[in-house]
Amino acid sequence: MGEFDLFSPDPEWESESDAAFLERLQAFVAPVARQSDAVVKDPDMLKWSQAVYEAFGDLDDTGEGLTAAELEAACGEAGPGSFDSRINVFKALGLLRQTKPHHHRLIFNPTGVAALLLFDRLRRDDGVQEILLLLDQTTKGIEDGLLGPDDVTARLAMLRRALAINAGELARLRTRPVDELLAQRRNHRAADRLLSDARALVELVETRFPQLSAAGGQLITQALRYSAAANELVDRLLRQVLAERDFSMLLPEQYRTAALYSDTDALAAVFAGTVFDKPTVALSPEQILVTLEQHRPREVRQRPPRPVDLPAAEDPVERARQRREALRRRRRAAAQLHLKGQFDIDLTAEIQAAGWPGAARLVADLLAAAADPEVPVTVTLAMTLLVDGKSEVTYTTPVRLSCAEKDHRDG
């Protein structure tokens, strides 16, 4: 089974799965159906429930539900028929419920979520996955000590009966057309795992509940019967592959396995009846290189662009020196204006009269002029602090401006 897995889904048969799924769906709901026509006749009708489910899952972030208008906007025209008719059915069966009496908001019944997930699994695996799930749950329940002898007896009987019914279904497929085998193969691709899980469960049962050994043996008998029927289905499909040389049913991994582990004669037998053309004249690598060199197109050479004639730029160092000289001249002229022809002057009153921020700008200019060695002035700041609450310049320090000694001598 592991080497020749012909149970993988085939896109060619997916288009025929809707009718088969409706048949399985009718059998699935038969135990709880009130009438024979309880199941929808058109598989597209199921899209309405899926659309409603998606709307609640995506839009109802607060858990307060959705209005009918919000649902209709989210679902659009999901399937055949009208939105109102399907919503009324969902309300009548309890899939959609009102949050409160006479309330306009609807909520999605969590039981409907379980049903949709179960229907999806039923569509993909025809119910065999439910047997595997029950095997796993029973094993886990015994390991955790949650199942007693009576519970285990009931589970073993349920599993045995499910395997017996599925084994009988596979046995009936022996005489069916190959097309029907292809349509059913995807529903029984877990036969090996099912047998392995059944054996593991029986071993655990015999260890924990030796008195249930007979029931475990009956389960293994049905599991072996089911596995043998599945293997017989595979053998028949393989014979069909060999007879018709229809390799589309094989998986890519099977081709890889054959290439790696089959001998040369077995691989060559596949092409025993194939007609090939005579090989062409062999060419050496040197001949190929010479031919390529002869017919290689010439490389297109492009001249590099001419350099752009840039205009002569002004010397930035000289420009900075000129700005510095102009600033020094302005500072010297401003100092001479403040001195008013005197060698020493108190500028406190002038600073107070300059206001704000004129006073700060005046003091900053005086200090900058005194710091420049090329400007022949000095500035003296007194330690006294003058306070005038009514003036714009509230706090002032007396400032005196004086000519430098060298300028005094030169004068």
mmCIF file with all atom_site columns, N, CA and C in Angstrom, residues 134 138 142 147-162 201 205 209 212 215-216 218-219:
data_model
loop_
_atom_site.group_PDB
_atom_site.id
_atom_site.type_symbol
_atom_site.label_atom_id
_atom_site.label_alt_id
_atom_site.label_comp_id
_atom_site.label_asym_id
_atom_site.label_entity_id
_atom_site.label_seq_id
_atom_site.pdbx_PDB_ins_code
_atom_site.Cartn_x
_atom_site.Cartn_y
_atom_site.Cartn_z
_atom_site.occupancy
_atom_site.B_iso_or_equiv
_atom_site.pdbx_formal_charge
_atom_site.auth_seq_id
_atom_site.auth_comp_id
_atom_site.auth_asym_id
_atom_site.auth_atom_id
_atom_site.pdbx_PDB_model_num
ATOM 1  N N  . LEU A 1 134 ? -12.099 7.714  15.999 1.00 0.00 ? 134 LEU A N  1
ATOM 2  C CA . LEU A 1 134 ? -12.600 6.933  17.128 1.00 0.00 ? 134 LEU A CA 1
ATOM 3  C C  . LEU A 1 134 ? -11.523 6.008  17.676 1.00 0.00 ? 134 LEU A C  1
ATOM 4  N N  . THR A 1 138 ? -10.282 6.359  21.508 1.00 0.00 ? 138 THR A N  1
ATOM 5  C CA . THR A 1 138 ? -10.363 5.213  22.412 1.00 0.00 ? 138 THR A CA 1
ATOM 6  C C  . THR A 1 138 ? -9.009  4.905  23.021 1.00 0.00 ? 138 THR A C  1
ATOM 7  N N  . ILE A 1 142 ? -8.154  5.193  27.084 1.00 0.00 ? 142 ILE A N  1
ATOM 8  C CA . ILE A 1 142 ? -7.641  4.092  27.909 1.00 0.00 ? 142 ILE A CA 1
ATOM 9  C C  . ILE A 1 142 ? -6.338  4.505  28.577 1.00 0.00 ? 142 ILE A C  1
ATOM 10 N N  . LEU A 1 147 ? -11.654 5.572  30.431 1.00 0.00 ? 147 LEU A N  1
ATOM 11 C CA . LEU A 1 147 ? -12.600 4.576  29.946 1.00 0.00 ? 147 LEU A CA 1
ATOM 12 C C  . LEU A 1 147 ? -12.494 3.306  30.769 1.00 0.00 ? 147 LEU A C  1
ATOM 13 N N  . GLY A 1 148 ? -13.645 2.806  31.205 1.00 0.00 ? 148 GLY A N  1
ATOM 14 C CA . GLY A 1 148 ? -13.695 1.549  31.934 1.00 0.00 ? 148 GLY A CA 1
ATOM 15 C C  . GLY A 1 148 ? -13.969 0.383  31.007 1.00 0.00 ? 148 GLY A C  1
ATOM 16 N N  . PRO A 1 149 ? -14.070 -0.830 31.544 1.00 0.00 ? 149 PRO A N  1
ATOM 17 C CA . PRO A 1 149 ? -14.295 -2.014 30.696 1.00 0.00 ? 149 PRO A CA 1
ATOM 18 C C  . PRO A 1 149 ? -15.562 -1.914 29.864 1.00 0.00 ? 149 PRO A C  1
ATOM 19 N N  . ASP A 1 150 ? -16.665 -1.403 30.459 1.00 0.00 ? 150 ASP A N  1
ATOM 20 C CA . ASP A 1 150 ? -17.915 -1.304 29.692 1.00 0.00 ? 150 ASP A CA 1
ATOM 21 C C  . ASP A 1 150 ? -17.778 -0.312 28.539 1.00 0.00 ? 150 ASP A C  1
ATOM 22 N N  . ASP A 1 151 ? -17.118 0.828  28.817 1.00 0.00 ? 151 ASP A N  1
ATOM 23 C CA . ASP A 1 151 ? -16.913 1.817  27.751 1.00 0.00 ? 151 ASP A CA 1
ATOM 24 C C  . ASP A 1 151 ? -16.064 1.239  26.628 1.00 0.00 ? 151 ASP A C  1
ATOM 25 N N  . VAL A 1 152 ? -15.005 0.529  26.981 1.00 0.00 ? 152 VAL A N  1
ATOM 26 C CA . VAL A 1 152 ? -14.112 -0.036 25.967 1.00 0.00 ? 152 VAL A CA 1
ATOM 27 C C  . VAL A 1 152 ? -14.837 -1.105 25.160 1.00 0.00 ? 152 VAL A C  1
ATOM 28 N N  . THR A 1 153 ? -15.671 -1.915 25.820 1.00 0.00 ? 153 THR A N  1
ATOM 29 C CA . THR A 1 153 ? -16.440 -2.942 25.105 1.00 0.00 ? 153 THR A CA 1
ATOM 30 C C  . THR A 1 153 ? -17.352 -2.308 24.059 1.00 0.00 ? 153 THR A C  1
ATOM 31 N N  . ALA A 1 154 ? -18.018 -1.220 24.445 1.00 0.00 ? 154 ALA A N  1
ATOM 32 C CA . ALA A 1 154 ? -18.902 -0.536 23.497 1.00 0.00 ? 154 ALA A CA 1
ATOM 33 C C  . ALA A 1 154 ? -18.109 0.061  22.342 1.00 0.00 ? 154 ALA A C  1
ATOM 34 N N  . ARG A 1 155 ? -16.954 0.650  22.629 1.00 0.00 ? 155 ARG A N  1
ATOM 35 C CA . ARG A 1 155 ? -16.139 1.245  21.566 1.00 0.00 ? 155 ARG A CA 1
ATOM 36 C C  . ARG A 1 155 ? -15.627 0.163  20.603 1.00 0.00 ? 155 ARG A C  1
ATOM 37 N N  . LEU A 1 156 ? -15.171 -0.962 21.134 1.00 0.00 ? 156 LEU A N  1
ATOM 38 C CA . LEU A 1 156 ? -14.664 -2.028 20.268 1.00 0.00 ? 156 LEU A CA 1
ATOM 39 C C  . LEU A 1 156 ? -15.767 -2.570 19.363 1.00 0.00 ? 156 LEU A C  1
ATOM 40 N N  . ALA A 1 157 ? -16.969 -2.695 19.896 1.00 0.00 ? 157 ALA A N  1
ATOM 41 C CA . ALA A 1 157 ? -18.081 -3.176 19.072 1.00 0.00 ? 157 ALA A CA 1
ATOM 42 C C  . ALA A 1 157 ? -18.423 -2.169 17.979 1.00 0.00 ? 157 ALA A C  1
ATOM 43 N N  . MET A 1 158 ? -18.421 -0.892 18.318 1.00 0.00 ? 158 MET A N  1
ATOM 44 C CA . MET A 1 158 ? -18.730 0.133  17.329 1.00 0.00 ? 158 MET A CA 1
ATOM 45 C C  . MET A 1 158 ? -17.684 0.136  16.214 1.00 0.00 ? 158 MET A C  1
ATOM 46 N N  . LEU A 1 159 ? -16.406 0.038  16.571 1.00 0.00 ? 159 LEU A N  1
ATOM 47 C CA . LEU A 1 159 ? -15.334 0.014  15.574 1.00 0.00 ? 159 LEU A CA 1
ATOM 48 C C  . LEU A 1 159 ? -15.418 -1.243 14.709 1.00 0.00 ? 159 LEU A C  1
ATOM 49 N N  . ARG A 1 160 ? -15.680 -2.393 15.344 1.00 0.00 ? 160 ARG A N  1
ATOM 50 C CA . ARG A 1 160 ? -15.770 -3.655 14.590 1.00 0.00 ? 160 ARG A CA 1
ATOM 51 C C  . ARG A 1 160 ? -16.891 -3.575 13.555 1.00 0.00 ? 160 ARG A C  1
ATOM 52 N N  . ARG A 1 161 ? -18.036 -3.045 13.939 1.00 0.00 ? 161 ARG A N  1
ATOM 53 C CA . ARG A 1 161 ? -19.152 -2.972 13.002 1.00 0.00 ? 161 ARG A CA 1
ATOM 54 C C  . ARG A 1 161 ? -18.865 -1.994 11.858 1.00 0.00 ? 161 ARG A C  1
ATOM 55 N N  . ALA A 1 162 ? -18.214 -0.856 12.200 1.00 0.00 ? 162 ALA A N  1
ATOM 56 C CA . ALA A 1 162 ? -17.877 0.109  11.149 1.00 0.00 ? 162 ALA A CA 1
ATOM 57 C C  . ALA A 1 162 ? -16.907 -0.485 10.140 1.00 0.00 ? 162 ALA A C  1
ATOM 58 N N  . LEU A 1 201 ? -4.396  -0.410 19.342 1.00 0.00 ? 201 LEU A N  1
ATOM 59 C CA . LEU A 1 201 ? -5.482  -0.355 20.318 1.00 0.00 ? 201 LEU A CA 1
ATOM 60 C C  . LEU A 1 201 ? -5.708  -1.719 20.961 1.00 0.00 ? 201 LEU A C  1
ATOM 61 N N  . VAL A 1 205 ? -5.589  -2.791 24.849 1.00 0.00 ? 205 VAL A N  1
ATOM 62 C CA . VAL A 1 205 ? -6.744  -3.397 25.521 1.00 0.00 ? 205 VAL A CA 1
ATOM 63 C C  . VAL A 1 205 ? -6.339  -4.689 26.215 1.00 0.00 ? 205 VAL A C  1
ATOM 64 N N  . PHE A 1 209 ? -7.105  -4.521 29.903 1.00 0.00 ? 209 PHE A N  1
ATOM 65 C CA . PHE A 1 209 ? -8.343  -5.270 30.164 1.00 0.00 ? 209 PHE A CA 1
ATOM 66 C C  . PHE A 1 209 ? -8.219  -6.657 29.517 1.00 0.00 ? 209 PHE A C  1
ATOM 67 N N  . LEU A 1 212 ? -11.151 -8.531 27.845 1.00 0.00 ? 212 LEU A N  1
ATOM 68 C CA . LEU A 1 212 ? -11.720 -8.084 26.567 1.00 0.00 ? 212 LEU A CA 1
ATOM 69 C C  . LEU A 1 212 ? -10.896 -8.550 25.378 1.00 0.00 ? 212 LEU A C  1
ATOM 70 N N  . ALA A 1 215 ? -12.991 -9.611 22.270 1.00 0.00 ? 215 ALA A N  1
ATOM 71 C CA . ALA A 1 215 ? -13.528 -8.490 21.507 1.00 0.00 ? 215 ALA A CA 1
ATOM 72 C C  . ALA A 1 215 ? -12.448 -7.813 20.682 1.00 0.00 ? 215 ALA A C  1
ATOM 73 N N  . GLY A 1 216 ? -11.231 -7.709 21.239 1.00 0.00 ? 216 GLY A N  1
ATOM 74 C CA . GLY A 1 216 ? -10.119 -7.146 20.479 1.00 0.00 ? 216 GLY A CA 1
ATOM 75 C C  . GLY A 1 216 ? -9.774  -8.000 19.283 1.00 0.00 ? 216 GLY A C  1
ATOM 76 N N  . GLN A 1 218 ? -11.825 -9.861 17.539 1.00 0.00 ? 218 GLN A N  1
ATOM 77 C CA . GLN A 1 218 ? -12.854 -9.638 16.518 1.00 0.00 ? 218 GLN A CA 1
ATOM 78 C C  . GLN A 1 218 ? -12.608 -8.327 15.764 1.00 0.00 ? 218 GLN A C  1
ATOM 79 N N  . LEU A 1 219 ? -12.140 -7.305 16.489 1.00 0.00 ? 219 LEU A N  1
ATOM 80 C CA . LEU A 1 219 ? -11.820 -6.040 15.828 1.00 0.00 ? 219 LEU A CA 1
ATOM 81 C C  . LEU A 1 219 ? -10.673 -6.215 14.844 1.00 0.00 ? 219 LEU A C  1
#
